[in-house]
PDB file of C-alpha atoms in Angstrom:
ATOM      1  CA  ASP A   2     175.775 120.149  93.648  1.00 65.00           C
ATOM      2  CA  ALA A   3     175.808 118.817  96.945  1.00 81.00           C
ATOM      3  CA  GLY A   4     173.077 120.919  97.975  1.00 95.00           C
ATOM      4  CA  VAL A   5     172.657 122.290 101.689  1.00 97.00           C
ATOM      5  CA  ILE A   6     174.292 120.079 103.938  1.00 98.00           C
ATOM      6  CA  GLN A   7     173.495 119.786 107.632  1.00 98.00           C
ATOM      7  CA  SER A   8     175.261 118.071 110.679  1.00 97.00           C
ATOM      8  CA  PRO A   9     174.568 116.005 112.489  1.00 98.00           C
ATOM      9  CA  ARG A  10     171.389 114.083 111.400  1.00 97.00           C
ATOM     10  CA  HIS A  11     170.379 113.102 114.560  1.00 97.00           C
ATOM     11  CA  GLU A  12     170.992 114.575 118.242  1.00 97.00           C
ATOM     12  CA  VAL A  13     169.990 113.078 121.376  1.00 98.00           C
ATOM     13  CA  THR A  14     170.736 115.367 124.488  1.00 97.00           C
ATOM     14  CA  GLU A  15     169.985 115.573 128.239  1.00 97.00           C
ATOM     15  CA  MET A  16     168.514 118.524 129.364  1.00 97.00           C
ATOM     16  CA  GLY A  17     170.844 121.396 130.284  1.00 97.00           C
ATOM     17  CA  GLN A  18     173.581 120.507 127.508  1.00 97.00           C
ATOM     18  CA  GLU A  19     174.829 122.523 124.948  1.00 97.00           C
ATOM     19  CA  VAL A  20     173.787 121.647 121.310  1.00 98.00           C
ATOM     20  CA  THR A  21     175.307 123.220 118.599  1.00 98.00           C
ATOM     21  CA  LEU A  22     173.816 122.610 114.866  1.00 98.00           C
ATOM     22  CA  ARG A  23     175.639 123.488 111.641  1.00 98.00           C
ATOM     23  CA  CYS A  24     175.239 124.173 108.005  1.00 98.00           C
ATOM     24  CA  LYS A  25     177.164 124.486 105.052  1.00 98.00           C
ATOM     25  CA  PRO A  26     174.736 126.439 102.490  1.00 97.00           C
ATOM     26  CA  ILE A  27     174.682 125.891  98.344  1.00 96.00           C
ATOM     27  CA  SER A  28     178.043 128.004  97.042  1.00 95.00           C
ATOM     28  CA  GLY A  29     176.485 131.089  95.848  1.00 93.00           C
ATOM     29  CA  HIS A  30     173.305 131.706  97.749  1.00 94.00           C
ATOM     30  CA  ASP A  31     173.596 134.819 100.085  1.00 91.00           C
ATOM     31  CA  TYR A  32     170.554 134.005 101.903  1.00 93.00           C
ATOM     32  CA  LEU A  33     170.606 131.839 104.713  1.00 95.00           C
ATOM     33  CA  PHE A  34     167.747 130.353 107.136  1.00 95.00           C
ATOM     34  CA  TRP A  35     167.192 128.316 110.181  1.00 97.00           C
ATOM     35  CA  TYR A  36     163.771 126.833 110.571  1.00 96.00           C
ATOM     36  CA  ARG A  37     162.278 124.776 113.227  1.00 97.00           C
ATOM     37  CA  GLN A  38     159.661 122.244 112.687  1.00 96.00           C
ATOM     38  CA  THR A  39     157.340 120.470 115.027  1.00 95.00           C
ATOM     39  CA  MET A  40     154.091 118.899 114.585  1.00 90.00           C
ATOM     40  CA  MET A  41     152.013 121.524 116.690  1.00 89.00           C
ATOM     41  CA  ARG A  42     153.641 124.808 115.456  1.00 89.00           C
ATOM     42  CA  GLY A  43     155.034 123.642 111.870  1.00 90.00           C
ATOM     43  CA  LEU A  44     157.868 125.132 110.371  1.00 93.00           C
ATOM     44  CA  GLU A  45     159.189 128.347 111.933  1.00 92.00           C
ATOM     45  CA  LEU A  46     161.589 130.415 110.903  1.00 92.00           C
ATOM     46  CA  LEU A  47     164.244 131.238 113.783  1.00 95.00           C
ATOM     47  CA  ILE A  48     166.729 133.732 111.710  1.00 95.00           C
ATOM     48  CA  TYR A  49     167.923 134.624 108.538  1.00 93.00           C
ATOM     49  CA  PHE A  50     171.258 135.744 107.188  1.00 94.00           C
ATOM     50  CA  ASN A  51     172.089 137.775 104.343  1.00 93.00           C
ATOM     51  CA  ASN A  52     175.642 137.704 103.105  1.00 94.00           C
ATOM     52  CA  ASN A  53     176.690 136.370 106.836  1.00 95.00           C
ATOM     53  CA  VAL A  54     174.772 138.930 108.561  1.00 95.00           C
ATOM     54  CA  PRO A  55     171.771 138.589 110.720  1.00 95.00           C
ATOM     55  CA  ILE A  56     168.949 140.470 109.427  1.00 91.00           C
ATOM     56  CA  ASP A  57     165.885 138.851 111.309  1.00 90.00           C
ATOM     57  CA  ASP A  58     165.847 136.881 114.214  1.00 92.00           C
ATOM     58  CA  SER A  59     162.516 137.871 115.593  1.00 90.00           C
ATOM     59  CA  GLY A  60     161.742 133.911 115.351  1.00 91.00           C
ATOM     60  CA  MET A  61     164.390 133.209 118.127  1.00 94.00           C
ATOM     61  CA  PRO A  62     162.697 131.849 120.832  1.00 88.00           C
ATOM     62  CA  GLU A  63     164.507 133.117 123.601  1.00 86.00           C
ATOM     63  CA  ASP A  64     168.051 134.125 124.705  1.00 91.00           C
ATOM     64  CA  ARG A  65     169.258 130.472 125.157  1.00 96.00           C
ATOM     65  CA  PHE A  66     169.305 130.307 121.222  1.00 97.00           C
ATOM     66  CA  SER A  67     172.102 131.934 119.195  1.00 97.00           C
ATOM     67  CA  ALA A  68     173.252 131.651 115.690  1.00 98.00           C
ATOM     68  CA  LYS A  69     176.293 132.374 114.124  1.00 97.00           C
ATOM     69  CA  MET A  70     177.487 133.052 110.405  1.00 98.00           C
ATOM     70  CA  PRO A  71     181.257 133.392 110.442  1.00 97.00           C
ATOM     71  CA  ASN A  72     181.882 133.104 106.455  1.00 96.00           C
ATOM     72  CA  ALA A  73     179.654 132.375 103.250  1.00 95.00           C
ATOM     73  CA  SER A  74     179.865 128.600 103.627  1.00 95.00           C
ATOM     74  CA  PHE A  75     179.177 127.770 107.090  1.00 97.00           C
ATOM     75  CA  SER A  76     176.340 128.363 109.728  1.00 98.00           C
ATOM     76  CA  THR A  77     175.476 127.371 113.466  1.00 98.00           C
ATOM     77  CA  LEU A  78     172.440 127.328 115.482  1.00 98.00           C
ATOM     78  CA  LYS A  79     173.604 126.937 119.196  1.00 98.00           C
ATOM     79  CA  ILE A  80     171.070 125.973 122.215  1.00 97.00           C
ATOM     80  CA  GLN A  81     172.424 126.386 125.591  1.00 97.00           C
ATOM     81  CA  PRO A  82     171.239 125.112 127.941  1.00 96.00           C
ATOM     82  CA  SER A  83     168.892 122.911 125.951  1.00 97.00           C
ATOM     83  CA  GLU A  84     165.056 121.870 127.431  1.00 97.00           C
ATOM     84  CA  PRO A  85     162.865 119.173 126.689  1.00 97.00           C
ATOM     85  CA  ARG A  86     160.793 121.651 124.410  1.00 96.00           C
ATOM     86  CA  ASP A  87     163.587 122.338 122.129  1.00 97.00           C
ATOM     87  CA  SER A  88     162.731 118.760 120.926  1.00 97.00           C
ATOM     88  CA  ALA A  89     162.118 119.191 117.037  1.00 98.00           C
ATOM     89  CA  VAL A  90     163.682 118.961 113.555  1.00 98.00           C
ATOM     90  CA  TYR A  91     166.080 121.867 112.471  1.00 98.00           C
ATOM     91  CA  PHE A  92     166.203 122.813 109.128  1.00 98.00           C
ATOM     92  CA  CYS A  93     168.729 124.929 107.509  1.00 98.00           C
ATOM     93  CA  ALA A  94     168.217 126.385 103.994  1.00 96.00           C
ATOM     94  CA  SER A  95     169.592 128.746 101.493  1.00 95.00           C
ATOM     95  CA  SER A  96     168.226 130.710  98.236  1.00 92.00           C
ATOM     96  CA  LEU A  97     169.786 133.277  95.834  1.00 88.00           C
ATOM     97  CA  ASP A  98     167.275 135.822  96.931  1.00 78.00           C
ATOM     98  CA  THR A  99     164.186 136.083  99.350  1.00 69.00           C
ATOM     99  CA  SER A 100     161.012 136.606  96.804  1.00 71.00           C
ATOM    100  CA  ASN A 101     161.745 135.251  93.338  1.00 72.00           C
ATOM    101  CA  TYR A 102     163.513 131.830  94.139  1.00 78.00           C
ATOM    102  CA  GLY A 103     162.461 129.245  96.503  1.00 85.00           C
ATOM    103  CA  TYR A 104     164.536 127.604  99.103  1.00 91.00           C
ATOM    104  CA  THR A 105     166.815 124.711  99.537  1.00 94.00           C
ATOM    105  CA  PHE A 106     166.398 123.058 102.716  1.00 97.00           C
ATOM    106  CA  GLY A 107     169.019 120.581 104.376  1.00 98.00           C
ATOM    107  CA  SER A 108     168.204 117.350 105.588  1.00 97.00           C
ATOM    108  CA  GLY A 109     167.370 118.555 108.747  1.00 98.00           C
ATOM    109  CA  THR A 110     168.792 117.563 112.494  1.00 98.00           C
ATOM    110  CA  ARG A 111     166.323 115.563 114.442  1.00 98.00           C
ATOM    111  CA  LEU A 112     166.839 117.267 118.114  1.00 98.00           C
ATOM    112  CA  THR A 113     165.868 114.952 121.228  1.00 98.00           C
ATOM    113  CA  VAL A 114     166.276 116.730 124.395  1.00 98.00           C
ATOM    114  CA  VAL A 115     165.822 114.360 127.423  1.00 97.00           C
TER     115      VAL A 115
ATOM    116  CA  ARG B   1     142.939 134.079 111.759  1.00 76.00           C
ATOM    117  CA  LYS B   2     146.735 132.160 110.448  1.00 84.00           C
ATOM    118  CA  GLU B   3     148.161 134.583 107.696  1.00 89.00           C
ATOM    119  CA  VAL B   4     148.517 131.218 105.470  1.00 93.00           C
ATOM    120  CA  GLU B   5     145.792 128.549 105.889  1.00 95.00           C
ATOM    121  CA  GLN B   6     145.491 125.300 104.072  1.00 95.00           C
ATOM    122  CA  ASP B   7     143.218 122.324 104.625  1.00 93.00           C
ATOM    123  CA  PRO B   8     145.255 120.022 106.702  1.00 93.00           C
ATOM    124  CA  GLY B   9     143.279 117.132 104.645  1.00 92.00           C
ATOM    125  CA  PRO B  10     144.451 114.348 104.489  1.00 96.00           C
ATOM    126  CA  PHE B  11     142.938 113.574 100.669  1.00 96.00           C
ATOM    127  CA  ASN B  12     142.582 110.271 100.254  1.00 97.00           C
ATOM    128  CA  VAL B  13     142.355 109.432  96.339  1.00 97.00           C
ATOM    129  CA  PRO B  14     142.866 106.588  94.220  1.00 98.00           C
ATOM    130  CA  GLU B  15     145.841 106.171  91.552  1.00 98.00           C
ATOM    131  CA  GLY B  16     144.991 108.144  88.206  1.00 98.00           C
ATOM    132  CA  ALA B  17     142.564 110.629  89.940  1.00 98.00           C
ATOM    133  CA  THR B  18     143.040 114.384  90.000  1.00 98.00           C
ATOM    134  CA  VAL B  19     143.054 116.533  93.034  1.00 97.00           C
ATOM    135  CA  ALA B  20     143.161 119.890  93.791  1.00 96.00           C
ATOM    136  CA  PHE B  21     144.376 122.143  96.873  1.00 94.00           C
ATOM    137  CA  ASN B  22     143.641 125.634  97.723  1.00 95.00           C
ATOM    138  CA  CYS B  23     145.528 127.727  99.865  1.00 96.00           C
ATOM    139  CA  THR B  24     144.132 131.195 101.450  1.00 96.00           C
ATOM    140  CA  TYR B  25     146.683 133.872 102.307  1.00 95.00           C
ATOM    141  CA  SER B  26     145.574 137.211 104.465  1.00 93.00           C
ATOM    142  CA  ASN B  27     147.819 139.638 103.489  1.00 88.00           C
ATOM    143  CA  SER B  28     147.102 141.633 100.324  1.00 87.00           C
ATOM    144  CA  ALA B  29     151.016 142.406 100.227  1.00 84.00           C
ATOM    145  CA  SER B  30     151.826 139.114  99.357  1.00 87.00           C
ATOM    146  CA  GLN B  31     153.911 138.931  96.545  1.00 86.00           C
ATOM    147  CA  SER B  32     155.394 135.841  95.295  1.00 89.00           C
ATOM    148  CA  PHE B  33     153.996 132.022  96.049  1.00 93.00           C
ATOM    149  CA  PHE B  34     155.343 128.841  95.923  1.00 94.00           C
ATOM    150  CA  TRP B  35     154.519 125.300  96.640  1.00 97.00           C
ATOM    151  CA  TYR B  36     156.768 122.849  98.433  1.00 97.00           C
ATOM    152  CA  ARG B  37     156.052 119.061  98.902  1.00 98.00           C
ATOM    153  CA  GLN B  38     157.589 116.860 102.297  1.00 97.00           C
ATOM    154  CA  ASP B  39     157.758 113.684 102.284  1.00 97.00           C
ATOM    155  CA  CYS B  40     157.577 111.924 105.682  1.00 94.00           C
ATOM    156  CA  ARG B  41     160.557 112.394 107.791  1.00 93.00           C
ATOM    157  CA  LYS B  42     162.198 114.589 105.238  1.00 96.00           C
ATOM    158  CA  GLU B  43     163.149 117.916 104.342  1.00 97.00           C
ATOM    159  CA  PRO B  44     160.506 120.112 102.019  1.00 97.00           C
ATOM    160  CA  LYS B  45     161.322 120.431  98.568  1.00 96.00           C
ATOM    161  CA  LEU B  46     160.766 123.203  96.245  1.00 94.00           C
ATOM    162  CA  LEU B  47     157.738 121.853  93.886  1.00 96.00           C
ATOM    163  CA  MET B  48     156.864 125.061  91.828  1.00 94.00           C
ATOM    164  CA  SER B  49     156.248 128.929  91.903  1.00 92.00           C
ATOM    165  CA  VAL B  50     153.052 130.323  91.341  1.00 93.00           C
ATOM    166  CA  TYR B  51     152.790 132.939  88.665  1.00 85.00           C
ATOM    167  CA  SER B  52     149.868 135.233  88.237  1.00 86.00           C
ATOM    168  CA  SER B  53     149.143 133.710  84.784  1.00 87.00           C
ATOM    169  CA  GLY B  54     149.193 130.321  86.107  1.00 88.00           C
ATOM    170  CA  ASN B  55     151.826 127.934  85.299  1.00 92.00           C
ATOM    171  CA  GLU B  56     151.953 123.918  84.705  1.00 94.00           C
ATOM    172  CA  ASP B  57     154.745 121.477  85.039  1.00 94.00           C
ATOM    173  CA  GLY B  58     153.564 118.416  83.519  1.00 96.00           C
ATOM    174  CA  ARG B  59     150.922 116.618  85.687  1.00 98.00           C
ATOM    175  CA  PHE B  60     151.178 119.783  87.878  1.00 98.00           C
ATOM    176  CA  THR B  61     149.289 123.082  87.696  1.00 97.00           C
ATOM    177  CA  ALA B  62     149.443 125.719  89.937  1.00 96.00           C
ATOM    178  CA  GLN B  63     147.371 129.005  89.795  1.00 96.00           C
ATOM    179  CA  LEU B  64     146.854 132.460  91.914  1.00 95.00           C
ATOM    180  CA  ASN B  65     143.653 134.582  92.315  1.00 94.00           C
ATOM    181  CA  ARG B  66     144.823 137.792  93.848  1.00 93.00           C
ATOM    182  CA  ALA B  67     141.343 139.016  94.025  1.00 93.00           C
ATOM    183  CA  SER B  68     140.531 136.513  96.206  1.00 94.00           C
ATOM    184  CA  GLN B  69     143.669 135.982  97.710  1.00 94.00           C
ATOM    185  CA  TYR B  70     143.882 132.012  97.155  1.00 94.00           C
ATOM    186  CA  ILE B  71     146.410 129.523  95.412  1.00 96.00           C
ATOM    187  CA  SER B  72     145.471 126.322  94.294  1.00 97.00           C
ATOM    188  CA  LEU B  73     147.775 123.346  92.898  1.00 97.00           C
ATOM    189  CA  LEU B  74     145.866 120.692  90.728  1.00 97.00           C
ATOM    190  CA  ILE B  75     147.574 117.215  90.004  1.00 98.00           C
ATOM    191  CA  ARG B  76     146.081 115.189  87.228  1.00 98.00           C
ATOM    192  CA  ASP B  77     146.615 111.498  87.182  1.00 98.00           C
ATOM    193  CA  SER B  78     147.673 110.945  90.606  1.00 98.00           C
ATOM    194  CA  LYS B  79     150.468 108.284  91.359  1.00 98.00           C
ATOM    195  CA  LEU B  80     151.536 106.654  94.486  1.00 98.00           C
ATOM    196  CA  SER B  81     154.426 108.672  94.758  1.00 97.00           C
ATOM    197  CA  ASP B  82     152.508 111.669  94.970  1.00 98.00           C
ATOM    198  CA  SER B  83     151.523 110.743  97.853  1.00 98.00           C
ATOM    199  CA  ALA B  84     153.143 113.655 100.485  1.00 98.00           C
ATOM    200  CA  THR B  85     152.238 116.677 102.334  1.00 97.00           C
ATOM    201  CA  TYR B  86     151.746 119.973 100.230  1.00 98.00           C
ATOM    202  CA  LEU B  87     152.896 123.037 101.959  1.00 97.00           C
ATOM    203  CA  CYS B  88     151.739 126.799 100.406  1.00 96.00           C
ATOM    204  CA  VAL B  89     154.447 129.527 100.898  1.00 94.00           C
ATOM    205  CA  VAL B  90     153.877 132.942 100.628  1.00 92.00           C
ATOM    206  CA  ASN B  91     156.415 135.613 100.522  1.00 88.00           C
ATOM    207  CA  ARG B  92     155.035 139.055 102.023  1.00 79.00           C
ATOM    208  CA  GLY B  93     157.449 141.570 100.488  1.00 65.00           C
ATOM    209  CA  THR B  94     156.723 144.774 101.923  1.00 54.00           C
ATOM    210  CA  GLY B  95     156.396 145.675 105.969  1.00 47.00           C
ATOM    211  CA  GLY B  96     159.673 143.541 106.169  1.00 52.00           C
ATOM    212  CA  PHE B  97     160.876 140.685 104.374  1.00 63.00           C
ATOM    213  CA  LYS B  98     158.613 137.576 105.385  1.00 76.00           C
ATOM    214  CA  THR B  99     158.148 133.974 104.056  1.00 85.00           C
ATOM    215  CA  ILE B 100     155.156 132.324 105.522  1.00 89.00           C
ATOM    216  CA  PHE B 101     154.704 128.454 105.111  1.00 92.00           C
ATOM    217  CA  GLY B 102     151.359 126.850 105.575  1.00 94.00           C
ATOM    218  CA  ALA B 103     150.584 123.788 107.931  1.00 93.00           C
ATOM    219  CA  GLY B 104     150.615 121.497 104.798  1.00 95.00           C
ATOM    220  CA  THR B 105     147.771 119.286 103.023  1.00 97.00           C
ATOM    221  CA  ARG B 106     148.639 115.500 103.428  1.00 97.00           C
ATOM    222  CA  LEU B 107     147.848 113.626 100.228  1.00 98.00           C
ATOM    223  CA  PHE B 108     147.704 109.310 100.127  1.00 97.00           C
ATOM    224  CA  VAL B 109     147.076 107.993  96.687  1.00 98.00           C
ATOM    225  CA  LYS B 110     146.199 104.479  96.905  1.00 97.00           C
ATOM    226  CA  ALA B 111     146.367 101.597  94.385  1.00 95.00           C
TER     227      ALA B 111
END
């Protein structure tokens, strides 16, 4: 099992540019989560999907952030336009369910907006 | 007050020592509990689930105290490779699903 695959591993972009982060969950996992981690705020849930449907996006900071899951094996998190305060590590995770099983995280995308 | 609270540490212990971390949670409706481990600049990885009856996995023991609303992680015979940040995770099942990650406790095991 290849685990949760995220790309790119690192992204450096200029303020105002569009950034797209990608995630391939573990096959068979019905839940996909996008998290953001910073030193100040720790791990924050941005949005999660169940069977490709967004269930809770209340953690999405603002309209500049959007996420899609067009099929069971692919999800994107887009930031447009990006700002320096978006600099963080973005993790994608997948799980069989929300309560009884832990999550498997991808290696993360380290985003730096300059 | 945060919904899940951990002592940030750091805990500095010698190899072979026993070390314990506690994590408190405020929502009594919380239903499931986990410990994750996160190495520096890596992703969190599931260490173990925490069951009401307590559970053990090798040198690691996790316990849940619902009455006092805390979970604990005990590491026996610490190894250098145990150095990491340990995250407490609580799932709130009612009032809408929500998984809360604690801020983590840093552990340094020294030779």
